[in-house]
């Protein structure tokens, strides 16, 4: 590995890490600023306009043979994942949903091991397990309620995102990153459209603050974040990208503490440090294994 390559690698890590850090702000924006009880509408508004905007900018059509793969990726990364995400969010405490989602790096390792015959390094495996433990320390409490439908949705959502990350890297679609992002957001949004139409109540008259909140979710939470995420998927090892997803619940906890005055005990601080160590260690192990 040349001297410049590690610098490029860590730059890609930092840019990719911005995506889950932005996604972590979704909770506080949704709970404090958006109309209540319209989860699928929020997901739809987040992804569909962003996809349309990116496609207007890129104006890049996929080849005929790429459509079925694009539909699969759109369902895994956006449509099905977003639906399962909100089912889990409404049925589970945030801590339990985050811990269940933290298994995503382990699922990516299993996929690479079984399908690609690439066994994970022992250090990478242990550090990924450490991240799950750190998230449990950070967010779980004795009062946590275990609801089976929500738990199943959280686990299936983590599996969808893990498969999406692995297949995006494996298939290497012949599309620019922005075009690939735009098509997935558009197609995933179209999958969410009938769900939002049938399940959620119509939107009320929106205040300027609510318009700004939806614009933030769309422009920052979808257009910018997913563009950085898929850029990272194309450039970084799949396990390294998946481990960065732990930064999303971590960001939500820090924002809740900083902006809403939510308490953070010494045990929670320990869990936060453990998660950060896990994320950094998986990135470092990935540079060694390359």
Coordinates of C-alpha atoms in Angstrom, one line a residue:
X1 CA 0.0 0.0 0.0
X2 CA 1.5 3.3 -1.0
X3 CA 2.0 6.2 1.5
X4 CA -0.9 8.1 0.0
X5 CA -3.4 5.3 0.0
X6 CA -4.0 5.3 3.8
X7 CA -4.8 9.0 3.7
X8 CA -7.3 8.5 0.9
X9 CA -8.8 5.6 2.8
X10 CA -9.4 7.6 6.0
X11 CA -10.8 10.5 4.0
X12 CA -13.3 8.1 2.5
X13 CA -14.1 6.8 5.9
X14 CA -14.8 10.3 7.3
X15 CA -16.9 11.3 4.3
X16 CA -18.9 8.0 4.6
X17 CA -19.3 8.4 8.4
X18 CA -21.1 11.7 7.8
X19 CA -24.1 9.7 6.4
X20 CA -25.0 7.8 9.5
X21 CA -24.2 10.8 11.6
X22 CA -26.8 12.8 9.6
X23 CA -29.3 9.9 9.8
X24 CA -28.9 10.0 13.6
X25 CA -30.5 13.5 13.6
X26 CA -33.7 12.0 12.0
X27 CA -35.1 11.0 15.4
X28 CA -34.9 14.5 16.9
X29 CA -36.2 16.2 13.8
X30 CA -39.1 13.7 13.5
X31 CA -40.1 13.8 17.2
X32 CA -39.7 17.5 17.8
X33 CA -40.7 19.1 14.4
X34 CA -42.8 16.9 12.2
X35 CA -46.6 16.2 12.4
X36 CA -47.1 13.1 14.6
X37 CA -48.1 9.6 13.5
X38 CA -47.1 9.8 9.9
X39 CA -44.0 7.7 9.7
X40 CA -44.4 6.4 6.1
X41 CA -45.2 9.9 4.8
X42 CA -42.0 11.2 6.4
X43 CA -40.0 8.4 4.8
X44 CA -41.7 9.1 1.4
X45 CA -41.0 12.8 1.5
X46 CA -37.4 12.1 2.6
X47 CA -36.5 9.9 -0.4
X48 CA -38.8 10.5 -3.4
X49 CA -38.1 14.2 -4.0
X50 CA -34.4 13.7 -3.4
X51 CA -34.3 10.9 -6.0
X52 CA -36.2 13.1 -8.6
X53 CA -33.7 15.9 -8.0
X54 CA -30.6 13.8 -8.4
X55 CA -32.0 12.2 -11.6
X56 CA -32.7 15.7 -13.0
X57 CA -29.1 16.6 -12.3
X58 CA -27.4 13.5 -13.6
X59 CA -29.8 12.5 -16.5
X60 CA -28.2 9.0 -16.6
X61 CA -30.3 6.0 -17.7
X62 CA -29.2 2.5 -16.6
X63 CA -28.8 -0.2 -19.2
X64 CA -31.6 -2.6 -19.9
X65 CA -29.8 -5.5 -18.1
X66 CA -29.3 -3.4 -14.9
X67 CA -32.9 -2.8 -14.1
X68 CA -33.6 -5.9 -12.1
X69 CA -30.5 -5.4 -10.0
X70 CA -31.5 -1.7 -9.5
X71 CA -34.9 -2.8 -8.3
X72 CA -33.5 -5.3 -5.8
X73 CA -31.1 -2.7 -4.4
X74 CA -33.8 0.0 -4.2
X75 CA -36.0 -2.4 -2.2
X76 CA -33.2 -3.5 0.1
X77 CA -31.6 -0.1 0.7
X78 CA -34.6 2.2 0.6
X79 CA -38.1 0.8 0.2
X80 CA -38.4 -2.2 2.4
X81 CA -35.7 -1.0 4.8
X82 CA -37.5 2.3 5.4
X83 CA -40.8 0.6 6.0
X84 CA -39.3 -1.9 8.5
X85 CA -37.3 0.9 10.2
X86 CA -40.4 2.8 11.1
X87 CA -42.4 -0.3 12.2
X88 CA -39.5 -1.0 14.6
X89 CA -39.3 2.6 15.7
X90 CA -43.0 2.8 16.6
X91 CA -43.1 -0.6 18.4
X92 CA -39.7 -0.7 20.2
X93 CA -37.8 1.6 22.6
X94 CA -35.0 3.3 20.6
X95 CA -32.4 1.4 22.6
X96 CA -33.6 -2.1 21.7
X97 CA -34.1 -1.1 18.0
X98 CA -30.5 0.3 17.9
X99 CA -29.0 -2.7 19.5
X100 CA -30.8 -5.1 17.0
X101 CA -29.7 -2.9 14.1
X102 CA -26.1 -3.0 15.4
X103 CA -25.8 -6.6 14.2
X104 CA -25.5 -5.4 10.6
X105 CA -21.7 -5.6 10.4
X106 CA -21.9 -9.2 11.6
X107 CA -24.5 -10.0 8.9
X108 CA -22.2 -8.5 6.3
X109 CA -19.4 -10.7 7.5
X110 CA -21.6 -13.8 7.3
X111 CA -22.6 -12.9 3.7
X112 CA -19.1 -12.4 2.6
X113 CA -18.0 -15.6 4.3
X114 CA -20.8 -17.8 2.9
X115 CA -21.2 -16.4 -0.6
X116 CA -17.7 -15.0 -1.4
X117 CA -15.7 -17.5 0.6
X118 CA -14.0 -14.6 2.4
X119 CA -13.6 -15.4 6.1
X120 CA -13.5 -12.3 8.3
X121 CA -10.3 -11.6 10.3
X122 CA -10.6 -12.6 13.9
X123 CA -9.8 -9.1 15.1
X124 CA -12.5 -7.6 12.8
X125 CA -15.0 -10.1 14.1
X126 CA -14.3 -9.4 17.8
X127 CA -14.3 -5.7 17.3
X128 CA -17.7 -5.9 15.5
X129 CA -19.1 -7.9 18.5
X130 CA -17.6 -5.3 20.8
X131 CA -19.7 -2.6 18.9
X132 CA -22.9 -4.6 19.6
X133 CA -22.0 -4.9 23.3
X134 CA -21.2 -1.2 23.5
X135 CA -24.5 -0.3 21.9
X136 CA -26.3 -2.5 24.4
X137 CA -24.5 -0.8 27.3
X138 CA -25.3 2.6 25.9
X139 CA -29.0 2.1 25.1
X140 CA -30.6 -0.8 26.9
X141 CA -32.1 -0.6 30.3
X142 CA -34.0 -2.9 32.7
X143 CA -37.2 -1.2 31.7
X144 CA -36.8 -2.2 28.0
X145 CA -40.0 -3.8 26.5
X146 CA -39.4 -6.8 24.2
X147 CA -42.2 -6.6 21.5
X148 CA -42.0 -9.5 19.0
X149 CA -43.3 -7.7 15.9
X150 CA -41.0 -4.7 16.4
X151 CA -38.0 -7.0 17.1
X152 CA -38.7 -9.0 13.9
X153 CA -38.9 -5.7 12.0
X154 CA -35.7 -4.4 13.4
X155 CA -33.8 -7.7 12.6
X156 CA -35.3 -7.8 9.1
X157 CA -34.4 -4.2 8.6
X158 CA -30.8 -4.9 9.6
X159 CA -30.7 -7.9 7.3
X160 CA -32.1 -5.7 4.4
X161 CA -29.4 -3.1 4.8
X162 CA -26.7 -5.7 5.2
X163 CA -27.7 -7.4 2.0
X164 CA -28.0 -4.0 0.3
X165 CA -24.5 -3.0 1.2
X166 CA -23.1 -6.3 0.2
X167 CA -24.9 -6.5 -3.1
X168 CA -24.1 -2.9 -4.0
X169 CA -20.4 -3.7 -3.5
X170 CA -20.6 -7.1 -5.2
X171 CA -22.6 -6.0 -8.3
X172 CA -20.7 -2.7 -8.9
X173 CA -23.4 -1.2 -11.1
X174 CA -22.2 0.7 -14.2
X175 CA -23.7 4.0 -13.0
X176 CA -22.1 7.1 -11.5
X177 CA -22.6 7.3 -7.8
X178 CA -25.1 10.2 -8.0
X179 CA -27.2 8.4 -10.6
X180 CA -27.1 5.2 -8.7
X181 CA -28.2 7.1 -5.6
X182 CA -31.0 8.9 -7.4
X183 CA -32.5 5.8 -9.0
X184 CA -32.5 3.9 -5.7
X185 CA -34.2 6.9 -3.9
X186 CA -36.8 7.3 -6.7
X187 CA -37.6 3.6 -7.0
X188 CA -37.6 3.1 -3.2
X189 CA -39.9 6.1 -2.8
X190 CA -42.3 4.7 -5.4
X191 CA -42.4 1.5 -3.3
X192 CA -43.2 3.5 -0.2
X193 CA -45.9 5.6 -2.0
X194 CA -48.8 3.1 -1.7
X195 CA -47.9 2.3 1.9
X196 CA -48.0 6.0 2.9
X197 CA -51.2 6.5 1.0
X198 CA -53.1 3.7 2.7
X199 CA -51.6 3.7 6.2
X200 CA -50.9 7.3 7.1
X201 CA -53.4 10.1 7.6
X202 CA -53.3 13.1 5.2
X203 CA -50.9 15.8 6.1
X204 CA -52.3 18.9 7.9
X205 CA -51.5 22.4 6.9
X206 CA -47.7 22.7 7.5
X207 CA -46.0 25.4 9.4
X208 CA -42.8 27.0 8.0
X209 CA -40.8 25.0 10.6
X210 CA -42.3 21.7 9.4
X211 CA -41.6 22.6 5.8
X212 CA -38.0 23.3 6.8
X213 CA -37.8 20.0 8.7
X214 CA -39.1 18.0 5.7
X215 CA -36.6 19.9 3.5
X216 CA -33.8 18.9 5.9
X217 CA -34.8 15.3 5.9
X218 CA -34.9 15.3 2.1
X219 CA -31.8 17.3 1.2
X220 CA -29.5 16.3 4.0
X221 CA -31.0 13.1 5.2
X222 CA -31.5 11.5 1.8
X223 CA -29.8 13.4 -1.1
X224 CA -26.5 14.2 0.7
X225 CA -26.3 11.3 3.1
X226 CA -27.2 8.5 0.6
X227 CA -24.8 10.0 -2.0
X228 CA -22.0 9.9 0.6
X229 CA -23.1 6.4 1.7
X230 CA -23.1 4.8 -1.7
X231 CA -19.8 6.5 -2.5
X232 CA -18.4 4.8 0.5
X233 CA -19.9 1.5 -0.4
X234 CA -18.1 1.7 -3.8
X235 CA -14.7 2.6 -2.2
X236 CA -14.5 0.9 1.2
X237 CA -14.7 -2.8 2.3
X238 CA -18.2 -3.8 3.0
X239 CA -17.6 -4.6 6.7
X240 CA -16.0 -1.2 7.2
X241 CA -19.0 0.6 5.7
X242 CA -21.5 -1.5 7.7
X243 CA -19.7 -0.8 11.0
X244 CA -20.1 2.9 10.3
X245 CA -23.8 2.4 10.7
X246 CA -23.3 2.3 14.4
X247 CA -22.7 6.0 14.3
X248 CA -26.4 6.6 13.6
X249 CA -27.8 5.7 17.0
X250 CA -24.7 7.1 18.6
X251 CA -25.4 10.5 16.9
X252 CA -29.1 10.3 18.0
X253 CA -28.0 9.8 21.6
X254 CA -25.5 12.7 21.6
X255 CA -28.0 15.0 19.9
X256 CA -30.7 14.1 22.5
X257 CA -28.3 14.8 25.3
X258 CA -27.0 18.1 23.8
X259 CA -30.3 19.6 22.5
X260 CA -33.1 17.9 24.5
X261 CA -31.3 17.6 27.9
X262 CA -31.7 13.8 27.9
X263 CA -29.6 12.3 30.7
X264 CA -26.4 10.3 30.0
X265 CA -25.1 8.2 32.9
X266 CA -21.5 7.0 33.4
X267 CA -22.5 3.6 32.1
X268 CA -23.9 5.2 28.9
X269 CA -20.6 7.2 28.5
X270 CA -18.7 3.9 28.7
X271 CA -20.9 2.4 26.1
X272 CA -20.4 5.4 23.8
X273 CA -16.6 5.1 24.1
X274 CA -16.8 1.3 23.4
X275 CA -18.8 1.9 20.2
X276 CA -16.4 4.5 19.0
X277 CA -13.4 2.2 19.7
X278 CA -15.2 -0.6 17.8
X279 CA -15.9 1.6 14.7
X280 CA -12.3 2.9 14.6
X281 CA -10.9 -0.6 15.2
X282 CA -12.9 -2.2 12.4
X283 CA -11.7 0.6 10.0
X284 CA -8.1 0.0 11.1
X285 CA -8.4 -3.8 10.7
X286 CA -9.9 -3.3 7.2
X287 CA -6.8 -1.3 6.1
X288 CA -4.6 -4.1 7.4
X289 CA -6.7 -6.9 5.7
X290 CA -6.6 -5.1 2.3

